[in-house]
């Protein structure tokens, strides 16, 4: 069998981050939102280096024979060079956007971001006072003589390398960005003009006085370190304890990227390379400032609302809003919520009502990424206080959220909940809530099945769907998934849900095979597949096979897309778009023509090998016709987007999906449609 043609995963990811950069370039995007997209780009790239580049570098160290045995066919050295070239090109664009677009636009808006060389007299006085009152107590400079041992540089920490008079004399100073804001407003003598500066420049200005000696130069540096915990393949011991121990280790991983001010003298750079044991591949030249993710907090001292997106306050769901109680409402009909367009408050309300309902006996929930202040967990704690049985499955391996998840797990355990942590070697990524209530001599199951996390904060930013149902076909099978998680069964026997790692792959393959049969029989055949990432070679091969058989396949992929869009015999039936806009597209929606009886599924799972084979995921059908039509309408809007959709093409250069005619911006159109129409669920 011929090898499946694929776009390299990491190259596709860099193409996705380019789409984020495009939003920062787009002059129709309000200025402060463009600044936010620069911050997102920077934050994304940092994680990419800490995780993906770290993995490639690990592969590079393996012998070719070992890589082959592990089925690691990638050529890491070649790919790392390609990554470096693409990132360098993107970073040049990033710098150009900031210098030639953002700074001038800020000045037009009356906001001037200046460095220490431009401080006026009053601003110099302010910088001195602010430094010695606020900054000085947080600083701990280390003066290094030629034979000194160099300090360990923390992951993502911002430092100054300070060139001092005298041969080989250097100082290292960490900027206290964890304690103080990165940006500070300065006094202004010009009416209507606001001056801002970096914390970096306040420190620069005061360095000679602070160190009490001349400073030849101060150059910003930043180290990104390997963030992968490498625990997925461990099958023994207390996994939770391993993760607790590993959290600190994450910050002492090997360097994967060393950003430095390109004005730094070669001799000083050579010293850093030697002392920090860096390779030439670690060194990434940059500008005067690093850590652009701090621009998430860039202040707007003006009152100009047009510098930000227009507010889109979450809408009410009329049926749930008018219901006196949610469980009786759901006993009669299903409901669907679309975040962030609609209020998330109904989910904590549902849990709180269940906690207070004397006939509710049990609540079970999966928690993957929990908000630092969680109304969902508060509701579970209330349920425990009221004598309910509460079981929480907490994914302790949710990358970068391990600490928060473990904290809430401990709090729930203290209150008497049954808390189950990760399986060794497998993540639980599904988003489920089960409420069991005693009704008329029987137990009734109510379920929440979602595409996104139980997280109030991200529900204001991530586009997700949540199905609330008492349909026994779905709710009782959610009970089976919890039986699996509680190790009461080895494998769920679900007729309606697809459950990874058991039936999701085979279920999706069967659905595509059915479309192929329809196409070969001369009937209309199609699939519309929306997901965050498409990476699994076998599923991509099935898409190719379907397209060659005449099945029309439309893909909406936010991030990684390893499918090659223009293969011979495939391209005419394959369309791939990606939408990047003010909200993060996070929902997974799978639609199959099914010979005219369309089938629609929602899921927590992408078509990545890990989602299909190494995670517990749930794919659930939408049986309610009204809800199916509602989600289908939203997908139609996304397929028609000619404003924020990009075409995924072979060149990976993200041309916009212009189709002519009336402009359609799917996220705005979805919000407006939900605001004006009669929501599903009203009688």
XYZ file of C-alpha atoms in Angstrom:
683
model
C 0.000 0.000 0.000
C 1.366 3.411 -1.002
C 2.319 5.762 1.761
C -0.279 8.467 2.493
C 0.822 11.897 1.258
C 0.828 14.357 4.147
C 1.842 17.873 5.065
C 4.263 17.768 8.009
C 2.431 18.420 11.231
C 4.776 21.105 12.563
C 4.945 22.929 9.230
C 1.138 22.979 9.154
C 1.096 24.327 12.707
C 3.390 27.180 11.691
C 0.967 27.913 8.863
C -1.801 28.152 11.471
C 0.248 30.618 13.520
C 0.708 32.630 10.327
C -3.087 32.933 10.192
C -2.942 34.432 13.688
C -0.317 36.868 12.400
C -2.627 37.756 9.503
C -5.169 39.032 12.038
C -2.501 41.352 13.441
C -1.899 42.598 9.869
C -5.590 43.132 9.098
C -6.319 46.858 9.313
C -10.040 46.187 9.589
C -9.345 44.639 13.018
C -9.427 47.244 15.825
C -5.977 48.325 16.933
C -5.929 46.787 20.406
C -7.251 43.505 19.013
C -4.357 43.498 16.524
C -2.009 43.932 19.471
C -3.754 40.995 21.149
C -3.124 38.815 18.072
C 0.579 39.666 18.247
C 0.463 38.450 21.854
C -1.341 35.245 20.815
C 1.204 34.615 18.073
C 4.061 35.073 20.535
C 2.472 32.848 23.178
C 1.708 30.138 20.613
C 5.252 30.200 19.282
C 6.718 29.892 22.755
C 4.651 26.768 23.457
C 5.592 25.380 20.038
C 9.280 25.626 20.903
C 8.794 24.249 24.382
C 6.861 21.194 23.225
C 7.172 20.439 19.516
C 10.715 21.671 18.875
C 11.795 20.000 22.126
C 10.402 16.705 20.788
C 12.154 17.072 17.435
C 15.427 17.828 19.163
C 14.989 14.721 21.297
C 14.414 12.673 18.122
C 17.543 14.212 16.599
C 19.626 12.781 19.423
C 18.399 9.251 18.699
C 20.325 7.000 16.370
C 18.747 6.489 12.954
C 18.253 2.797 13.738
C 16.366 3.669 16.941
C 14.189 6.221 15.145
C 13.279 3.609 12.564
C 12.395 1.074 15.268
C 10.137 3.650 16.879
C 8.560 4.457 13.497
C 9.828 8.038 13.658
C 10.260 8.592 9.941
C 10.750 12.344 10.218
C 14.236 13.739 9.550
C 14.494 15.994 12.585
C 17.622 17.889 11.542
C 16.140 18.846 8.172
C 12.782 19.717 9.711
C 14.384 21.867 12.427
C 16.163 23.855 9.700
C 12.865 24.317 7.863
C 11.157 25.432 11.074
C 13.935 27.899 11.788
C 13.615 29.416 8.301
C 9.825 29.766 8.486
C 9.907 31.216 11.999
C 12.582 33.716 11.013
C 10.442 34.889 8.075
C 7.384 35.192 10.326
C 9.362 37.036 13.004
C 10.479 39.572 10.402
C 6.831 40.123 9.458
C 5.951 40.347 13.161
C 8.569 43.066 13.720
C 7.471 44.970 10.635
C 3.822 44.920 11.775
C 4.798 46.234 15.175
C 7.151 48.948 13.938
C 5.372 50.194 10.816
C 1.714 49.523 11.665
C 1.054 49.246 15.390
C 3.333 52.015 16.708
C 2.134 54.640 14.160
C -1.513 53.653 14.736
C -1.041 54.003 18.486
C 0.388 57.482 17.948
C -2.641 58.432 15.829
C -4.802 57.301 18.758
C -2.783 59.506 21.123
C -0.732 56.695 22.698
C 3.049 56.909 22.428
C 5.166 53.917 23.438
C 8.624 55.328 24.084
C 11.970 54.022 25.295
C 14.230 55.460 27.964
C 16.219 57.518 25.445
C 13.103 59.603 24.728
C 12.156 60.341 28.364
C 11.544 64.027 29.072
C 12.709 65.631 32.317
C 9.469 64.910 34.230
C 9.421 61.381 32.805
C 13.008 60.823 33.922
C 12.068 61.949 37.430
C 9.059 59.610 37.406
C 11.239 56.722 36.158
C 13.714 57.281 39.010
C 11.003 57.463 41.642
C 9.076 54.460 40.285
C 12.280 52.418 40.021
C 13.488 52.984 43.565
C 10.003 52.698 45.126
C 8.623 49.738 43.154
C 11.283 48.020 41.064
C 14.429 48.150 43.179
C 13.076 45.873 45.982
C 12.371 43.146 43.383
C 15.841 43.098 41.794
C 18.723 40.799 42.529
C 21.583 41.516 40.094
C 24.421 39.024 39.846
C 27.810 40.480 38.959
C 29.905 37.921 37.110
C 33.671 38.016 36.949
C 35.582 35.963 34.323
C 35.698 32.822 36.500
C 32.201 33.127 38.022
C 29.638 30.342 37.769
C 26.603 31.461 35.786
C 23.149 31.323 37.332
C 20.354 29.124 36.037
C 18.001 31.089 33.759
C 14.336 30.314 34.380
C 11.989 29.266 31.617
C 10.289 32.276 29.960
C 12.056 34.615 32.386
C 13.169 37.954 30.958
C 16.737 38.956 31.743
C 19.174 41.715 31.019
C 22.727 40.733 30.197
C 24.662 43.845 31.205
C 28.051 44.643 29.732
C 30.222 46.340 32.368
C 33.565 48.067 32.204
C 36.535 45.772 32.709
C 37.562 42.657 30.824
C 34.993 39.857 31.019
C 32.823 41.667 33.577
C 29.135 41.003 33.079
C 25.939 41.206 35.126
C 22.710 39.215 34.885
C 19.471 40.794 36.050
C 16.024 39.195 35.930
C 13.191 41.596 35.161
C 10.449 41.317 37.803
C 7.539 40.887 35.364
C 5.809 38.469 37.761
C 5.613 41.221 40.377
C 5.125 44.370 38.306
C 3.219 45.273 35.128
C 5.276 45.141 31.939
C 3.978 48.566 30.862
C 3.865 51.812 32.814
C 2.153 55.097 32.019
C 4.437 58.129 32.169
C 3.629 61.772 32.956
C 2.487 63.777 29.932
C 2.780 67.488 29.282
C 0.773 67.199 26.045
C -3.007 67.403 26.297
C -4.666 64.293 24.897
C -1.356 62.421 24.495
C -0.591 59.409 26.677
C 2.948 58.092 27.126
C 3.688 54.463 27.919
C 6.979 52.670 28.391
C 8.219 49.162 29.019
C 9.330 48.125 32.482
C 12.524 47.185 30.617
C 13.213 50.853 29.813
C 12.595 52.070 33.344
C 15.225 49.539 34.457
C 17.612 50.500 31.633
C 17.398 54.163 32.565
C 18.304 53.469 36.194
C 20.960 50.778 35.723
C 24.074 52.996 36.125
C 22.754 54.521 39.355
C 21.497 51.171 40.611
C 24.782 49.337 39.938
C 26.844 52.396 40.850
C 29.115 52.008 37.859
C 29.105 52.733 34.100
C 27.042 50.431 31.886
C 28.333 49.764 28.357
C 25.116 48.052 27.225
C 22.086 46.136 28.453
C 20.660 43.428 26.205
C 17.422 41.537 26.749
C 17.448 37.728 26.588
C 14.858 35.019 27.155
C 15.132 31.223 27.347
C 12.347 28.797 26.419
C 12.848 25.370 27.950
C 11.566 21.899 27.141
C 8.034 21.651 28.590
C 7.098 18.064 27.784
C 6.727 15.883 30.868
C 7.144 12.614 28.957
C 4.833 10.659 31.227
C 2.314 9.286 28.748
C 4.132 5.974 28.430
C 4.660 5.356 32.142
C 2.556 2.512 33.451
C 3.524 2.098 37.064
C 3.563 4.021 40.314
C 1.359 6.841 41.516
C 0.835 8.898 38.368
C -0.575 11.916 40.185
C 2.472 12.076 42.414
C 4.722 11.856 39.372
C 3.010 14.861 37.869
C 3.252 16.836 41.092
C 6.987 16.129 41.089
C 7.305 16.958 37.396
C 5.702 20.399 37.595
C 8.893 21.948 38.934
C 11.004 19.958 36.483
C 9.202 21.623 33.590
C 10.978 24.866 34.419
C 14.421 23.286 34.353
C 14.136 21.497 31.005
C 16.807 21.872 28.347
C 16.777 25.119 26.328
C 14.846 24.956 23.056
C 15.103 28.630 22.094
C 17.396 31.413 23.215
C 16.085 34.836 22.172
C 18.565 37.666 22.298
C 18.837 41.307 21.313
C 20.564 41.205 17.923
C 22.549 44.334 18.843
C 24.456 42.295 21.424
C 28.229 42.272 20.726
C 29.506 38.998 19.218
C 31.964 38.520 22.074
C 29.179 38.726 24.666
C 26.942 36.376 22.656
C 29.807 33.892 22.416
C 30.234 34.037 26.191
C 26.513 33.325 26.719
C 26.603 30.448 24.255
C 29.556 28.906 26.066
C 28.307 29.432 29.620
C 24.715 28.320 28.957
C 25.822 25.403 26.745
C 23.762 26.556 23.778
C 24.068 25.284 20.227
C 23.869 27.519 17.179
C 20.362 26.104 16.587
C 19.207 27.481 19.953
C 20.144 31.060 19.094
C 17.294 33.203 17.750
C 18.162 36.863 17.083
C 15.444 39.322 18.036
C 14.858 42.971 18.724
C 15.094 45.106 21.867
C 12.066 43.499 23.581
C 10.975 39.884 24.121
C 7.910 38.169 25.665
C 5.307 39.829 23.480
C 2.655 37.712 25.188
C 2.788 40.457 27.838
C 0.876 42.546 25.285
C -2.249 40.726 26.466
C -2.111 43.333 29.246
C -1.213 46.351 27.125
C -3.016 49.329 28.709
C -5.433 51.604 26.891
C -5.362 54.930 28.764
C -7.774 56.527 26.256
C -11.571 56.312 26.281
C -11.722 55.285 22.617
C -13.950 52.221 22.442
C -13.286 51.874 18.707
C -9.792 50.628 19.546
C -11.413 47.360 20.719
C -13.930 44.927 19.277
C -17.549 45.901 19.694
C -19.063 44.139 22.719
C -20.857 40.851 22.042
C -22.475 40.127 25.382
C -23.536 36.474 25.730
C -27.145 35.954 24.711
C -29.909 34.290 26.685
C -31.295 30.904 25.776
C -34.969 31.767 25.998
C -36.158 28.287 26.907
C -33.613 27.746 29.686
C -33.946 31.338 30.852
C -37.720 31.076 31.272
C -37.679 27.617 32.840
C -38.446 27.611 36.565
C -36.089 24.648 36.928
C -33.778 23.098 34.365
C -34.174 19.382 35.075
C -37.966 19.352 34.483
C -37.381 21.391 31.323
C -34.820 18.901 30.033
C -37.092 15.978 30.853
C -39.402 17.313 28.119
C -36.897 18.443 25.482
C -33.219 18.697 24.637
C -31.389 22.027 24.626
C -28.213 23.158 22.938
C -25.938 26.028 23.950
C -23.436 27.760 21.691
C -20.539 29.376 23.521
C -19.395 32.144 23.637
C -22.484 33.500 21.877
C -24.781 32.323 24.677
C -24.453 32.478 28.450
C -22.430 29.805 30.206
C -24.299 30.484 33.459
C -26.805 27.725 32.696
C -24.180 25.042 33.370
C -23.309 26.101 36.938
C -27.043 26.718 37.445
C -27.841 23.139 36.362
C -25.278 21.742 38.816
C -26.466 24.051 41.605
C -30.121 23.035 41.067
C -29.119 19.367 41.082
C -27.206 19.981 44.310
C -30.351 21.412 45.910
C -32.843 18.890 44.463
C -33.754 16.303 47.161
C -34.446 13.667 44.478
C -31.020 13.912 42.849
C -28.763 11.179 44.165
C -25.601 11.406 42.083
C -23.473 13.788 40.019
C -20.540 12.676 37.874
C -18.273 14.921 35.842
C -15.067 14.928 33.801
C -12.802 17.923 34.376
C -10.053 18.574 31.818
C -9.233 22.285 32.177
C -10.770 23.929 35.225
C -11.020 27.681 35.784
C -8.949 29.042 38.656
C -12.214 30.248 40.215
C -14.819 27.696 39.253
C -18.575 28.026 39.738
C -18.823 24.467 38.413
C -16.678 23.132 41.266
C -18.547 25.356 43.739
C -21.761 23.602 42.651
C -20.177 20.190 43.154
C -19.004 21.201 46.633
C -22.572 22.309 47.445
C -23.857 18.924 46.229
C -21.452 17.187 48.592
C -22.581 19.379 51.451
C -26.165 18.320 50.698
C -25.326 14.626 50.840
C -25.120 13.814 47.110
C -22.676 11.293 45.741
C -20.171 13.157 43.586
C -17.615 11.528 41.331
C -15.102 13.707 39.501
C -12.680 12.373 36.945
C -9.822 14.858 36.815
C -7.323 14.796 33.988
C -4.029 15.407 35.705
C -2.112 15.536 32.404
C -3.876 18.516 30.771
C -0.791 20.366 29.572
C -0.082 23.582 31.518
C -3.276 23.117 33.596
C -2.043 20.294 35.811
C -1.607 22.452 38.914
C -5.129 23.952 38.827
C -6.690 20.549 38.141
C -4.839 18.908 41.006
C -5.805 21.749 43.343
C -9.514 21.303 42.634
C -9.159 17.541 42.881
C -7.740 17.955 46.374
C -10.555 20.325 47.371
C -13.221 17.902 46.139
C -11.547 14.972 47.908
C -11.482 16.927 51.164
C -15.227 17.530 50.805
C -15.934 13.831 50.340
C -16.054 13.388 46.565
C -14.761 10.315 44.807
C -11.942 11.753 42.741
C -10.335 9.642 40.036
C -7.181 10.823 38.342
C -5.597 10.007 34.998
C -4.993 6.566 33.694
C -1.295 5.945 33.081
C -0.649 6.233 29.354
C -4.046 7.664 28.384
C -5.735 11.055 28.728
C -9.418 11.603 29.408
C -10.389 14.439 27.112
C -14.169 13.977 26.930
C -16.447 16.640 28.454
C -19.352 14.971 30.271
C -21.713 15.631 33.165
C -24.197 13.044 34.433
C -26.973 13.773 36.920
C -29.009 10.838 38.281
C -32.406 11.582 39.788
C -34.971 9.311 41.466
C -38.240 9.702 39.539
C -41.400 7.574 39.775
C -39.842 4.347 41.012
C -36.990 4.662 38.546
C -33.700 6.495 38.083
C -33.590 9.066 35.291
C -30.294 10.143 33.743
C -29.628 13.732 32.634
C -26.480 14.494 30.683
C -24.317 17.307 29.415
C -22.214 16.357 26.391
C -19.913 19.094 25.162
C -17.156 19.952 22.739
C -15.428 22.260 25.253
C -14.234 22.340 28.835
C -16.145 23.072 32.040
C -14.441 26.438 32.251
C -16.286 29.739 32.630
C -13.299 31.766 31.489
C -12.642 29.979 28.203
C -16.391 29.790 27.508
C -16.193 33.552 26.823
C -13.514 32.997 24.171
C -13.907 29.490 22.703
C -16.608 28.558 20.190
C -18.170 25.336 21.486
C -21.487 23.469 21.522
C -23.073 21.814 24.546
C -25.991 19.391 24.374
C -28.215 19.058 27.458
C -30.430 15.994 27.286
C -32.456 13.415 29.182
C -32.781 11.244 26.065
C -32.046 7.764 27.500
C -30.297 6.723 24.289
C -27.576 9.246 25.097
C -27.786 9.870 28.845
C -27.688 6.202 29.837
C -24.692 5.600 27.593
C -22.925 8.538 29.278
C -23.392 6.412 32.396
C -21.480 3.617 30.647
C -18.588 5.994 29.935
C -18.405 6.832 33.632
C -18.494 3.106 34.438
C -15.444 2.821 32.206
C -13.690 5.703 33.962
C -14.519 4.201 37.354
C -13.070 0.895 36.126
C -16.383 -0.910 36.626
C -16.247 -2.124 33.010
C -13.368 -2.707 30.605
C -15.189 -1.465 27.508
C -18.479 0.376 26.984
C -21.064 -1.307 24.764
C -22.605 1.835 23.318
C -25.022 1.774 20.383
C -25.285 5.540 20.015
C -22.040 7.069 21.298
C -18.650 6.512 19.699
C -16.049 6.198 22.430
C -12.273 6.442 22.009
C -10.087 4.473 22.125
C -12.627 1.768 21.273
C -15.082 2.696 18.517
C -14.397 6.264 17.358
C -11.984 5.357 14.564
C -14.032 2.437 13.256
C -17.246 4.441 13.590
C -15.957 7.345 11.506
C -14.458 4.938 8.960
C -17.857 3.242 8.595
C -19.568 6.590 8.050
C -17.094 7.515 5.296
C -17.392 4.069 3.713
C -21.146 4.553 3.589
C -20.675 7.847 1.718
C -18.346 6.067 -0.715
C -21.052 3.453 -1.377
C -23.589 6.211 -2.066
C -21.181 7.969 -4.443
C -20.409 4.763 -6.347
C -24.145 4.104 -6.568
C -24.667 7.458 -8.272
C -26.299 9.082 -5.251
C -25.373 12.410 -3.696
C -22.597 11.838 -1.169
C -20.873 14.362 1.057
C -19.195 14.985 4.410
C -18.653 18.258 6.281
C -16.013 17.852 8.950
C -15.079 20.586 11.393
C -12.273 20.077 13.884
C -9.277 21.755 15.478
C -6.693 19.456 13.940
C -6.534 16.791 11.219
C -3.385 14.707 11.576
C -4.139 10.963 11.612
C -2.728 9.352 8.432
C -5.350 6.595 8.254
C -8.291 9.006 8.510
C -6.680 11.320 5.954
C -6.303 8.339 3.602
C -10.022 7.605 4.102
C -10.813 11.216 3.131
C -8.671 10.832 -0.015
C -10.424 7.557 -0.825
C -13.832 9.183 -0.390
C -12.902 12.120 -2.623
C -11.575 9.804 -5.343
C -14.885 7.917 -5.211
C -16.806 11.162 -5.794
C -17.716 12.139 -2.233
C -17.687 15.921 -1.761
C -15.674 16.621 1.425
C -15.600 20.072 3.014
C -13.195 20.553 5.908
C -13.128 23.413 8.413
C -9.830 23.070 10.270
C -8.661 25.717 12.709
C -5.126 24.514 13.332
C -3.047 21.589 12.090
C -4.119 20.120 8.758
C -1.868 17.378 7.401
C -4.136 16.603 4.427
C -2.649 17.621 1.070
C -5.397 19.669 -0.591
C -4.632 19.309 -4.315
C -3.706 15.679 -4.909
C -4.621 14.282 -8.297
C -8.095 12.766 -8.195
C -8.733 14.286 -4.759
C -8.526 18.055 -5.129
C -11.708 18.490 -7.186
C -13.778 17.024 -4.343
C -11.837 18.380 -1.377
C -12.228 21.891 0.026
C -10.325 22.958 3.152
C -10.816 26.270 4.931
C -9.717 27.673 8.271
C -11.430 30.424 10.249
C -9.391 32.622 12.580
C -11.325 35.510 14.129
C -11.971 37.184 17.475
C -13.110 33.899 19.083
C -11.192 30.623 19.029
C -12.959 27.992 16.914
C -12.957 24.924 19.158
C -16.055 22.856 18.306
C -15.874 19.521 16.521
C -18.817 18.886 14.186
C -19.106 15.891 11.836
C -21.878 15.789 9.203
C -22.516 12.938 6.753
C -25.041 12.967 3.886
C -26.304 9.441 4.637
C -28.295 9.147 1.405
C -30.520 12.121 2.207
C -31.067 11.302 5.882
C -28.248 13.512 7.137
C -26.425 12.479 10.305
C -24.736 15.051 12.540
C -22.330 14.370 15.392
C -20.617 16.601 17.948
C -17.431 15.557 19.705
C -14.580 16.375 22.008
C -12.273 14.573 19.567
C -10.234 15.781 16.620
C -8.951 13.409 13.955
C -5.532 13.116 15.525
C -4.066 9.731 16.347
C -4.000 10.617 20.043
C -7.751 11.452 20.058
C -8.700 8.272 18.267
C -6.357 5.797 19.946
C -4.853 7.202 23.153
C -7.594 9.258 24.804
C -11.025 8.694 26.213
C -13.250 10.755 23.929
C -16.963 10.760 23.164
C -18.631 11.453 19.809
C -22.371 11.909 20.160
C -25.168 12.057 17.578
C -27.665 14.906 17.603
C -31.089 13.293 17.321
C -33.285 16.339 17.930
C -34.199 17.654 14.457
C -34.459 21.288 15.579
C -31.036 21.236 17.187
C -29.564 19.479 14.166
C -30.907 22.224 11.913
C -29.529 24.887 14.253
C -25.988 23.504 14.205
C -26.208 22.882 10.450
C -27.098 26.548 9.939
C -24.015 27.624 11.896
C -21.819 25.307 9.785
C -23.393 26.747 6.611
C -22.424 30.238 7.783
C -18.846 29.073 8.318
C -18.631 27.453 4.898
C -19.905 30.712 3.385
C -17.439 32.905 5.313
C -15.639 35.162 2.823
C -14.135 37.525 5.390
C -12.206 35.522 7.982
C -11.895 32.127 6.283
C -8.615 31.152 4.645
C -8.006 28.425 2.088
C -5.616 25.685 3.170
C -3.559 25.130 0.038
C -0.381 23.315 -0.969
C 1.706 26.467 -0.552
C 0.534 26.881 3.070
C 0.277 30.656 2.482
C -3.321 31.120 3.694
C -5.078 33.095 0.933
C -8.433 34.482 2.043
C -11.553 32.585 1.010
C -13.022 35.389 -1.094
C -16.135 34.271 -2.950
C -17.560 37.621 -3.935
C -21.058 38.824 -3.167
C -22.278 39.956 0.229
C -19.581 39.815 2.911
C -20.136 36.973 5.388
C -18.220 36.921 8.665
C -19.351 33.684 10.285
C -18.792 34.573 13.935
C -20.650 37.885 13.688
C -23.372 36.310 11.531
C -23.842 33.479 14.067
C -24.213 35.944 16.925
C -26.695 38.083 14.988
C -28.719 35.038 13.926
C -28.932 33.690 17.471
C -29.922 37.146 18.736
C -32.808 37.539 16.290
C -34.241 34.072 15.802
C -36.515 32.038 18.057
C -34.084 29.710 19.844
C -34.518 25.959 19.720
C -36.265 24.763 22.853
C -39.198 27.182 22.834
C -42.598 25.593 22.512
